[in-house]
Coordinates of N, CA and C in Angstrom, one line a residue:
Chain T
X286 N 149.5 145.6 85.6 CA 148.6 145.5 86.7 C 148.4 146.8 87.3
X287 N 147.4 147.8 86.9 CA 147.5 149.1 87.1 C 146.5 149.0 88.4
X288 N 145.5 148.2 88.6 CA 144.7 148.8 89.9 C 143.5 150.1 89.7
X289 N 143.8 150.3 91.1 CA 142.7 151.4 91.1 C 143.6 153.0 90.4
X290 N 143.7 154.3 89.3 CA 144.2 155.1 88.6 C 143.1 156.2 88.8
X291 N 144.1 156.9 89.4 CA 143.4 158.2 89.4 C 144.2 159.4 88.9
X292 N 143.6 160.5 88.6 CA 143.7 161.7 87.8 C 143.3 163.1 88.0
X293 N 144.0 164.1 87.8 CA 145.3 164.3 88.2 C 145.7 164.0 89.2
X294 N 147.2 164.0 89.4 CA 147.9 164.0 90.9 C 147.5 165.1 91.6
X295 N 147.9 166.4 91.0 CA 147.7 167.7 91.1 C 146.9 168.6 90.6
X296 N 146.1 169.7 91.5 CA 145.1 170.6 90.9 C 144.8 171.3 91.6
X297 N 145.2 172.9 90.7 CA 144.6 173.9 91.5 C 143.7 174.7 91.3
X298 N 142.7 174.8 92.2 CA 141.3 175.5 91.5 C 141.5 177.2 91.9
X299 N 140.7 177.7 91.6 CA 140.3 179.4 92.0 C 139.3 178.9 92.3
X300 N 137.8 179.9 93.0 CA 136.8 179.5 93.7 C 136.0 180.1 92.9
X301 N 135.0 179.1 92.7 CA 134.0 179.3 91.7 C 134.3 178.2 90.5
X302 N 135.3 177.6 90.2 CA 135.4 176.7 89.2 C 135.2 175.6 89.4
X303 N 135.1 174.5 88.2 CA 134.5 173.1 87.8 C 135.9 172.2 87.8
X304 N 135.4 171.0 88.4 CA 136.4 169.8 87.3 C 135.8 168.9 88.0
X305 N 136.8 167.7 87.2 CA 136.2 166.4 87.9 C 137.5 165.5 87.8
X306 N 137.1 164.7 88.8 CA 138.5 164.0 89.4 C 137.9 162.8 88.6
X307 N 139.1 162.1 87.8 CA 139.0 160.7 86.8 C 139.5 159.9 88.0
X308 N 138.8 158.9 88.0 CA 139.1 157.3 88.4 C 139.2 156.0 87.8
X309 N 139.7 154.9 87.4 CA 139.5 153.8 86.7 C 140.3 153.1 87.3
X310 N 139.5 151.8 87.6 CA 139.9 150.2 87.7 C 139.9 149.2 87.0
X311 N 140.9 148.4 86.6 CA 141.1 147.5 85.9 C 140.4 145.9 87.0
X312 N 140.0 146.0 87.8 CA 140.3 144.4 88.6 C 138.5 144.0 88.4
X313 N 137.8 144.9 87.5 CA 136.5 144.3 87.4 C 135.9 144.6 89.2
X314 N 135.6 145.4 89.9 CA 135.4 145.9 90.6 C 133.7 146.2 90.9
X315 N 132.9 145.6 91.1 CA 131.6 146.0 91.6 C 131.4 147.4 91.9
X316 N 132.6 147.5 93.0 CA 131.9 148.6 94.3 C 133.1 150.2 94.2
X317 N 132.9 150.8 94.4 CA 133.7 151.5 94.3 C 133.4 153.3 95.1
X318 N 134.1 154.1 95.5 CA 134.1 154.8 96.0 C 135.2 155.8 96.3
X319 N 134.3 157.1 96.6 CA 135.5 158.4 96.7 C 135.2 159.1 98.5
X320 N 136.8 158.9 98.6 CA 137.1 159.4 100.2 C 137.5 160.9 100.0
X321 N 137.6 161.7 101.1 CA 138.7 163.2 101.4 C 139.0 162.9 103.0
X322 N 140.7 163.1 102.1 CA 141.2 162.8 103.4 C 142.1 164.5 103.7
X323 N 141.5 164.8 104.9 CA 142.2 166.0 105.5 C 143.1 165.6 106.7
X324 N 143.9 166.5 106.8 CA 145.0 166.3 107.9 C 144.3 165.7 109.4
X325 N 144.8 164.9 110.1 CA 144.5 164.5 111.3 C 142.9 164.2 111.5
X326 N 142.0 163.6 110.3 CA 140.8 163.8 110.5 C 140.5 162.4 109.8
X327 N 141.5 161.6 109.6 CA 140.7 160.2 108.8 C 140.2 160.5 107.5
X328 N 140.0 159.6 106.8 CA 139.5 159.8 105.4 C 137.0 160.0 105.8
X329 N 137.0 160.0 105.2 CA 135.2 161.0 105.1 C 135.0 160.6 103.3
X330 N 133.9 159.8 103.6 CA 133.0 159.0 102.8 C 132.6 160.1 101.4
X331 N 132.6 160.4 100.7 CA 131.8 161.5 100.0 C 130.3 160.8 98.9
X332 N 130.9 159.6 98.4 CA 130.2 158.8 97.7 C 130.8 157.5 97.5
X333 N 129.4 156.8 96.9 CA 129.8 155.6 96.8 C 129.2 154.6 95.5
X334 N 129.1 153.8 94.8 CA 128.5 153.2 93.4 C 128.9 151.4 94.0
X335 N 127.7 151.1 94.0 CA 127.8 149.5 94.5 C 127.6 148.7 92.7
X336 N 127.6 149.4 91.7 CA 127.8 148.5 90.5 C 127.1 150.0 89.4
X337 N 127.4 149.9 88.2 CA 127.1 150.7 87.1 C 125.6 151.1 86.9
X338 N 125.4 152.4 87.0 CA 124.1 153.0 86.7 C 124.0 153.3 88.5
X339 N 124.5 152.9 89.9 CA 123.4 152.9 91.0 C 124.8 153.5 91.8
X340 N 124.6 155.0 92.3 CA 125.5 155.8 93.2 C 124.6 156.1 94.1
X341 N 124.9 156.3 95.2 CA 124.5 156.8 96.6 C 125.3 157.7 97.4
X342 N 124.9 158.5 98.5 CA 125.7 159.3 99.1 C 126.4 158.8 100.2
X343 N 127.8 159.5 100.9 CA 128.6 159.2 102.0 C 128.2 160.2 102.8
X344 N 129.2 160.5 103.6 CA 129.2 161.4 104.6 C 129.2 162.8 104.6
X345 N 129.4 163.5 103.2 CA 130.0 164.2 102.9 C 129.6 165.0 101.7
X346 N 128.8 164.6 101.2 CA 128.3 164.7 99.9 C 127.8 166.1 99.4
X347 N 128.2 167.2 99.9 CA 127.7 168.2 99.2 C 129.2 169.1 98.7
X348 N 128.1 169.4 97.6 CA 129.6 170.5 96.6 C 130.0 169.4 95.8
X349 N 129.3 168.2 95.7 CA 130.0 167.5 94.7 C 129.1 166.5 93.9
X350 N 129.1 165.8 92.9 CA 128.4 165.1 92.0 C 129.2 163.8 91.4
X351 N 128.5 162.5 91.1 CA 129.3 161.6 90.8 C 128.3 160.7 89.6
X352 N 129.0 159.5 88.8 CA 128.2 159.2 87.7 C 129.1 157.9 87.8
X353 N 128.0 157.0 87.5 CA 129.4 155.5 87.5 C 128.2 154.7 85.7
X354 N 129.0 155.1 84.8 CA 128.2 154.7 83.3 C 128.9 153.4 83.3
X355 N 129.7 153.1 83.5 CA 130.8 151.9 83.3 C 131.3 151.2 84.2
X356 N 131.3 150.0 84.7 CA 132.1 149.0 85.6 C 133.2 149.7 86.0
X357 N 134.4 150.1 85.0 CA 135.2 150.6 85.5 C 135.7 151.9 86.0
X358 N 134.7 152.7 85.7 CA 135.5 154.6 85.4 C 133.8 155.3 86.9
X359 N 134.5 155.5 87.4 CA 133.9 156.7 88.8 C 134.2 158.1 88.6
X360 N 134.3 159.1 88.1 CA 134.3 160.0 87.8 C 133.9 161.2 89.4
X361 N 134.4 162.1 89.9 CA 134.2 162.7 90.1 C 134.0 164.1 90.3
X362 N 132.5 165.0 90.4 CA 132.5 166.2 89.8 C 132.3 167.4 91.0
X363 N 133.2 168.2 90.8 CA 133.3 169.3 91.7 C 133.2 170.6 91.4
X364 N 131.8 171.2 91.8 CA 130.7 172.5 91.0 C 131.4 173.4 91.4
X365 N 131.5 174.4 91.2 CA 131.8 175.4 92.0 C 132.5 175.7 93.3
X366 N 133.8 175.5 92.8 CA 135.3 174.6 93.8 C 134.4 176.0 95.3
X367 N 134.9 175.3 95.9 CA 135.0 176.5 97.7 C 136.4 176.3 98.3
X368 N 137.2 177.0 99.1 CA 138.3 176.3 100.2 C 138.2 175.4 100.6
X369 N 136.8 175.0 101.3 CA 136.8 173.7 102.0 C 136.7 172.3 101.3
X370 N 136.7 172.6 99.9 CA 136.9 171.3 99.0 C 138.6 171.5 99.2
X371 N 139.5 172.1 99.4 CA 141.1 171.9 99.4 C 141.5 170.6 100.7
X372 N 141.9 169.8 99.8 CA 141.9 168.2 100.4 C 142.7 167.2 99.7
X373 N 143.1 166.0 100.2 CA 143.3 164.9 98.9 C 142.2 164.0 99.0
X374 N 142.1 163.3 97.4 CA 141.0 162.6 97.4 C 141.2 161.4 96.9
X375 N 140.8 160.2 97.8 CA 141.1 158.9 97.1 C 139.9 158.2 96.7
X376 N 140.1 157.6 95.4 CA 139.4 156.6 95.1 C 139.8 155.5 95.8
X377 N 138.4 154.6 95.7 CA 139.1 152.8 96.1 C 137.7 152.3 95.6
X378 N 138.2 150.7 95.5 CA 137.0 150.0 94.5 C 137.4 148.8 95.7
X379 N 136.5 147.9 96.0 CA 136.3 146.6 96.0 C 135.2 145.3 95.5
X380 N 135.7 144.4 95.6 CA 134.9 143.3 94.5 C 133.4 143.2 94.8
X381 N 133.2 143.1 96.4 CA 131.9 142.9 96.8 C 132.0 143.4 98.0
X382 N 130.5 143.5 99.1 CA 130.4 143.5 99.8 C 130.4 142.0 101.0
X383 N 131.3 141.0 100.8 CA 131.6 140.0 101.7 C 132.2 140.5 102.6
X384 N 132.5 139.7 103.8 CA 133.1 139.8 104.9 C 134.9 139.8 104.6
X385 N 135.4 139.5 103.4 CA 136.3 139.3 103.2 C 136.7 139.7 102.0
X386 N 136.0 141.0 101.3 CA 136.5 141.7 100.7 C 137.3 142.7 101.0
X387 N 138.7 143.5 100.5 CA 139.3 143.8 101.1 C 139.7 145.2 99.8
X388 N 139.3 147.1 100.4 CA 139.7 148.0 99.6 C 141.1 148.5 98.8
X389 N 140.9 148.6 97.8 CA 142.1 149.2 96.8 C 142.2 150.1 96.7
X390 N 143.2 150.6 97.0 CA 142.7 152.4 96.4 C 143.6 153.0 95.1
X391 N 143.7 153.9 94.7 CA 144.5 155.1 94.0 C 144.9 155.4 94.9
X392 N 146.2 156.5 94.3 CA 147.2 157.2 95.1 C 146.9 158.5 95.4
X393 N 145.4 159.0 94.8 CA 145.1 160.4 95.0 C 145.5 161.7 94.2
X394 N 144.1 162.3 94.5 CA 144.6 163.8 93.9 C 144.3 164.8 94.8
X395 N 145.7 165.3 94.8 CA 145.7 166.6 95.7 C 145.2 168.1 95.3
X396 N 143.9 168.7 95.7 CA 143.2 169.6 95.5 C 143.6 170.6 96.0
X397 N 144.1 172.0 95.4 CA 144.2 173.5 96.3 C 142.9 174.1 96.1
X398 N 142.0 174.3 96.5 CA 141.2 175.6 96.2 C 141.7 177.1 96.6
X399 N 141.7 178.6 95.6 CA 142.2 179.4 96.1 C 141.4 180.7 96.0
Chain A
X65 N 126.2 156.4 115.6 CA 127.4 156.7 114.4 C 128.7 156.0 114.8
X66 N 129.0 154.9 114.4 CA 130.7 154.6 114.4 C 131.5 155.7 114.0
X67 N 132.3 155.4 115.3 CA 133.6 156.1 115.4 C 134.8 154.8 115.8
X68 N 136.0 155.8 114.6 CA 136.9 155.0 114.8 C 138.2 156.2 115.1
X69 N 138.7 155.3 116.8 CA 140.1 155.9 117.2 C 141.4 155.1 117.2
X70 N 142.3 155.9 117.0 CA 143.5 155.5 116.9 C 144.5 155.8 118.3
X71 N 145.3 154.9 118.7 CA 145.9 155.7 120.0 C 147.4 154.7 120.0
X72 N 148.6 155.3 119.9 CA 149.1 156.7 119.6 C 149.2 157.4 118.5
X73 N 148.4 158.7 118.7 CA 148.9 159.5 117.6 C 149.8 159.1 116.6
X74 N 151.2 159.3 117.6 CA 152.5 159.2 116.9 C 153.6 158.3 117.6
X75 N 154.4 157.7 116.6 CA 154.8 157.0 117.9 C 156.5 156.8 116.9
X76 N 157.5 157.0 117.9 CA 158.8 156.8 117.3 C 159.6 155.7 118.2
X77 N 160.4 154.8 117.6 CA 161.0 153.7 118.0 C 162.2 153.5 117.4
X78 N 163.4 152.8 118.2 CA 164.9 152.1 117.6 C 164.4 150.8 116.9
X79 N 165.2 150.8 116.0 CA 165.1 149.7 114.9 C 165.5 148.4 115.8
X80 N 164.6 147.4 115.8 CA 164.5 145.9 115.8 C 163.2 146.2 117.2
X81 N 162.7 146.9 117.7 CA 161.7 146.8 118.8 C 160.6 146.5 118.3
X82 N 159.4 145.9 119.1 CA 158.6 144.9 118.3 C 157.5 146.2 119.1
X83 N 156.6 146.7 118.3 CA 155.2 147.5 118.9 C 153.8 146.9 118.5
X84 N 153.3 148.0 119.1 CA 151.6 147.7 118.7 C 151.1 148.6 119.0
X85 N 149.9 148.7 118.1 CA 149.6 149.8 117.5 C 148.1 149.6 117.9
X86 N 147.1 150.1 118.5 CA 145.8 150.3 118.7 C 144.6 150.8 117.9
X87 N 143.6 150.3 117.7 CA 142.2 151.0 116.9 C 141.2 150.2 118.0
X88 N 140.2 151.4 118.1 CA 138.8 150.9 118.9 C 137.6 152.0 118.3
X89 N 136.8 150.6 117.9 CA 135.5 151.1 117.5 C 134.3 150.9 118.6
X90 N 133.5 151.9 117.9 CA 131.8 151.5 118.9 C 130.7 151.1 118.9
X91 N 130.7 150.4 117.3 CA 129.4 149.7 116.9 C 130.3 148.3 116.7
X92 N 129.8 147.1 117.1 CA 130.5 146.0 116.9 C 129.7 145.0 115.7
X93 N 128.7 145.9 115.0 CA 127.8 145.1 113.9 C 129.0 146.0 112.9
X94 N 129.9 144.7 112.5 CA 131.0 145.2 111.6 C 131.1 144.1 110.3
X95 N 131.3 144.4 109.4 CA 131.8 142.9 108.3 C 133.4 142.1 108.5
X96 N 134.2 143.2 108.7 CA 135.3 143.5 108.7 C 136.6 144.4 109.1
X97 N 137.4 144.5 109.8 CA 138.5 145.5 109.9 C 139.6 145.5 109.4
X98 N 140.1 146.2 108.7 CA 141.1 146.1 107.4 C 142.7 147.3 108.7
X99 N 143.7 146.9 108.1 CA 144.7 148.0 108.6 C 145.5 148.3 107.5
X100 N 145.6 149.3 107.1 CA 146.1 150.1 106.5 C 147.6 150.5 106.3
X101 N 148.4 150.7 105.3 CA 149.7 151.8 106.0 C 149.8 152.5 105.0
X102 N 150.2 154.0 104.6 CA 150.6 154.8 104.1 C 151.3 155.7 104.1
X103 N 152.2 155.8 102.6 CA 153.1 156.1 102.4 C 152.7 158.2 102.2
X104 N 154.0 159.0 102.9 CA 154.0 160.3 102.4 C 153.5 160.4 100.9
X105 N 152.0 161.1 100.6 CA 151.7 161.4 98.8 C 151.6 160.3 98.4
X106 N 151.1 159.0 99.2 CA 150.3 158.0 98.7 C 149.2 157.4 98.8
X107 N 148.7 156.6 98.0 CA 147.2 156.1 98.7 C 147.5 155.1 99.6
X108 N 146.6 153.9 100.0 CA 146.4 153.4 101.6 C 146.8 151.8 101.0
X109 N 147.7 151.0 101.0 CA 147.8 149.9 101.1 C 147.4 148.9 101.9
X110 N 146.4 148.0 101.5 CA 145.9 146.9 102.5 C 147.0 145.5 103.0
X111 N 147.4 146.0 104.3 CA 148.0 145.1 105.2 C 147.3 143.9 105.8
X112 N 146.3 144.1 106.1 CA 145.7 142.7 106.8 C 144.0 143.4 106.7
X113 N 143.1 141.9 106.7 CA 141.9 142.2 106.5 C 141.1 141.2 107.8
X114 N 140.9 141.5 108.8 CA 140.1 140.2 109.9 C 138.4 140.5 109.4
X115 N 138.0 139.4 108.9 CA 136.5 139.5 109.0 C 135.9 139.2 110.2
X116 N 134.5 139.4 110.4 CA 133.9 139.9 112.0 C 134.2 138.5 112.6
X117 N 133.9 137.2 112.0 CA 134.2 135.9 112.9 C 135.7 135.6 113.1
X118 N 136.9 136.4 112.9 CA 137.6 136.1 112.9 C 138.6 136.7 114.4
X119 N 139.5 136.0 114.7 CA 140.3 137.0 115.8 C 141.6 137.1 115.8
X120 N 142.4 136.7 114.4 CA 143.5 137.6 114.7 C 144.0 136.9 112.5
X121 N 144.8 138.0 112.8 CA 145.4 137.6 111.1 C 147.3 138.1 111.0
X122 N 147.7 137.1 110.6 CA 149.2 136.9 110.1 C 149.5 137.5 108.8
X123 N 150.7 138.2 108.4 CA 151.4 138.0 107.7 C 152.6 138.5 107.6
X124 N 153.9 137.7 107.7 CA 155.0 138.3 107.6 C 155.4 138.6 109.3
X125 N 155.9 139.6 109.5 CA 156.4 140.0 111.1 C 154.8 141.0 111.6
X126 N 153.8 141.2 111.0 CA 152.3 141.2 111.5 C 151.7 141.1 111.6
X127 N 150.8 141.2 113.2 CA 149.9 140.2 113.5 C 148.9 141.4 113.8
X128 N 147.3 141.1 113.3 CA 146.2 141.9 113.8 C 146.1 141.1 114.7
X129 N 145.0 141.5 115.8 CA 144.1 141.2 116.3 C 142.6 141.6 116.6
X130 N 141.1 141.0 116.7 CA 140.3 141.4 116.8 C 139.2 141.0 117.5
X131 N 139.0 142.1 118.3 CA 138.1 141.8 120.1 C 136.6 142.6 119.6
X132 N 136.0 141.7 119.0 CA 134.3 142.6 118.3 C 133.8 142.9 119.5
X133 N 133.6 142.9 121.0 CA 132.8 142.5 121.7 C 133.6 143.8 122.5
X134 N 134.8 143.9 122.6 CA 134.8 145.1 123.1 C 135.1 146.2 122.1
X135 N 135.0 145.9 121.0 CA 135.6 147.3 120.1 C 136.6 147.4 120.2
X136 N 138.0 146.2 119.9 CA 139.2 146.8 119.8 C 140.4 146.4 118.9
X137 N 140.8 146.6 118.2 CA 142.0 145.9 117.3 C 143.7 146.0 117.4
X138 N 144.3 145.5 117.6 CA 145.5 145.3 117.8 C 146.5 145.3 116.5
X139 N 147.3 146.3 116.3 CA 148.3 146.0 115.4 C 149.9 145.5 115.4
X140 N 150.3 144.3 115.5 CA 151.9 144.0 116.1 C 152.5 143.6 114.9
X141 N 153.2 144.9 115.4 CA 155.1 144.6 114.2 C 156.1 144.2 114.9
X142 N 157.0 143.2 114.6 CA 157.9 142.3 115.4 C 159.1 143.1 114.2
X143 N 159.9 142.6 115.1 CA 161.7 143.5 114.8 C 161.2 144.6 114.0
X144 N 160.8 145.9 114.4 CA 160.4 146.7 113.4 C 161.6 147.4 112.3
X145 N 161.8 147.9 111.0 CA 162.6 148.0 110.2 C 162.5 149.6 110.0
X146 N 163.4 150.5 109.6 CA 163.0 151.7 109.0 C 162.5 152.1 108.1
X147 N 162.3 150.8 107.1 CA 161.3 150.7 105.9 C 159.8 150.6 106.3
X148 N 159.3 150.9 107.9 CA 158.0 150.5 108.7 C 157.6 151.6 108.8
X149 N 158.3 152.8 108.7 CA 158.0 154.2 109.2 C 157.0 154.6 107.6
X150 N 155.9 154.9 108.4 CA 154.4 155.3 107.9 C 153.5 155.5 108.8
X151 N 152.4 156.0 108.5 CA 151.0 156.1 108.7 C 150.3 155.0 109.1
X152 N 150.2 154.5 109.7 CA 149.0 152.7 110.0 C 147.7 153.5 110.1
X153 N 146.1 153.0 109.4 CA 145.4 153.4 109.6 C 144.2 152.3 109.7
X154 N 143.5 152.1 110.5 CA 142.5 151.0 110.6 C 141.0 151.7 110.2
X155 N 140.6 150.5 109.8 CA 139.0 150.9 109.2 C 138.0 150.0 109.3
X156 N 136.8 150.0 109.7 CA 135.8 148.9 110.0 C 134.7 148.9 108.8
X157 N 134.3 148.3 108.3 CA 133.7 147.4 107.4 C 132.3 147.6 108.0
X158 N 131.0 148.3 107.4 CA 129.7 148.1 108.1 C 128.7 148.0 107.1
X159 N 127.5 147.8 107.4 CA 126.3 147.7 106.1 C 126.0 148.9 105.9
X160 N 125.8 149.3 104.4 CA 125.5 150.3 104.6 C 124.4 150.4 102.6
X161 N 123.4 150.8 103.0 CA 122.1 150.6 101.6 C 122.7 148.9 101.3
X162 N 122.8 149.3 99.8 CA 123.3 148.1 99.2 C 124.8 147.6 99.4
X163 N 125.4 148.6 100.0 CA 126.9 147.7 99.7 C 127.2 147.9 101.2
X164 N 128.9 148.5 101.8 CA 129.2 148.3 103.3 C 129.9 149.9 102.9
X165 N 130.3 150.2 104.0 CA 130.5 151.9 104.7 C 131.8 151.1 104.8
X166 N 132.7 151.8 104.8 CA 134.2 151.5 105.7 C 134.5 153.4 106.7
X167 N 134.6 152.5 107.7 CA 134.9 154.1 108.5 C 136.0 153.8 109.1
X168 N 136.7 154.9 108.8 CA 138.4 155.2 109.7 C 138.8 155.4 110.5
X169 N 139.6 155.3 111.0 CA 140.3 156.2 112.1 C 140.9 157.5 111.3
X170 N 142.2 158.0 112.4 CA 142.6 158.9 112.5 C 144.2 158.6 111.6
X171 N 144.7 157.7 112.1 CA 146.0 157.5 112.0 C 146.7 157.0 112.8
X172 N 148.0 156.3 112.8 CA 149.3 156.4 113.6 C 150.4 156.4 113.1
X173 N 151.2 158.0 113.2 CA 152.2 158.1 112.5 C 153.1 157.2 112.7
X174 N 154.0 156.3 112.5 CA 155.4 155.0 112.9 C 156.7 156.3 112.3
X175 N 157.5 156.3 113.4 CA 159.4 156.6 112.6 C 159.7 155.2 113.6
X176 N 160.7 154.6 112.7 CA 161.3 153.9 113.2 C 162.8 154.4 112.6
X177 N 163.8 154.4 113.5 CA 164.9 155.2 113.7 C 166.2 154.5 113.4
X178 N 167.0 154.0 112.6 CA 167.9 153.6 112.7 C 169.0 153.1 113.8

């Protein structure tokens, strides 16, 4: 019963570099989405994919890129790391948008930019 | 723009005292408010989920509660345990394009002290 699986735990970039944060859900998942959560500031929306092929932006959306090809796998891509991408970052997927759907997340990957 | 606050910060307690824990938002067009807890270097576990017609939700020794009309949610942990010491974080549920926004708070750190 793995849930929402995210990848790596840990990552440290230099500035100026690429990667992309893996996500995957097993629970058949519609909706899904990637948070950054910085110290004392709440987690901040960056993107979001309400079902395969259709992503939209959060709060937060620049310096970063996202692709949802599959039900299951969110991918997230980060161009040209800066400092201020240094954060953790959680995925979470839920089934639908009802009143009574309720978020899952991953455990996150903690980003250094240096 | 919803905003979601948390109040207290932080809060430390002797084991068996029953608390509560506060979130207040400012848009009351909500689906849902979910409460949160998290673990040091973990992702966010869902504790209780009140949808917008609902006003209060059980499980175990915690009780939400939910006042849409003034923006406010209530978190109570009865005999609290040292296994309670975490992060509580609340989040409201809104429409947002095709699917819903969830927005945060801040946090409330819990020690519960032996």
């Amino acid at each position: 019963n793995a849930g929402v699986t995210q990848t790596p735990k840990f990552r440290i970039l230099k500035i100026g570099q690429s990667m992309t944060l893996q996500c995957a859900q097993d629970m058949n998942h519609n909706y899904m989405y990637w948070y950054r959560q910085d110290p004392g500031m709440g987690l901040k929306l960056i993107y979001y994919s309400v079902g395969a092929g259709i992503t939209d932006k959060g709060e937060v959306p620049n310096g970063y890129n996202v692709s949802r090809s599959t039900t299951e796998d969110f991918p997230l891509r980060l161009e040209l790391a800066a400092p201020s991408q240094t954060s953790v970052y959680f995925c979470a997927s839920s089934y639908s948008d009802s009143y009574d759907s309720p978020l899952h997340f991953g455990n996150g990957t903690r980003l250094t930019v240096t | 723009k919803q905003e979601v606050t948390q109040i207290p910060a932080a809060l430390s307690v002797p084991e068996g005292e029953n608390l509560v824990l506060n979130c207040s938002f400012t848009d009351s067009a909500i689906y849902n408010l979910q409460w949160f807890r998290q673990d040091p270097g973990k992702g966010l576990t869902s504790l209780l989920l009140i949808q917008s017609s609902q006003r209060e939700q059980t499980s175990g020794r915690l009780n939400a509660s939910l006042d849409k009309s003034s923006g406010r949610s209530t978190l109570y942990i009865a005999a609290s345990q040292p296994g309670d010491s975490a992060t509580y974080l609340c989040a409201v549920s809104e429409p947002k394009g095709g699917g819903q926004n969830f927005v945060f708070g801040p946090g409330t750190r819990l020690s519960v002290l032996p």
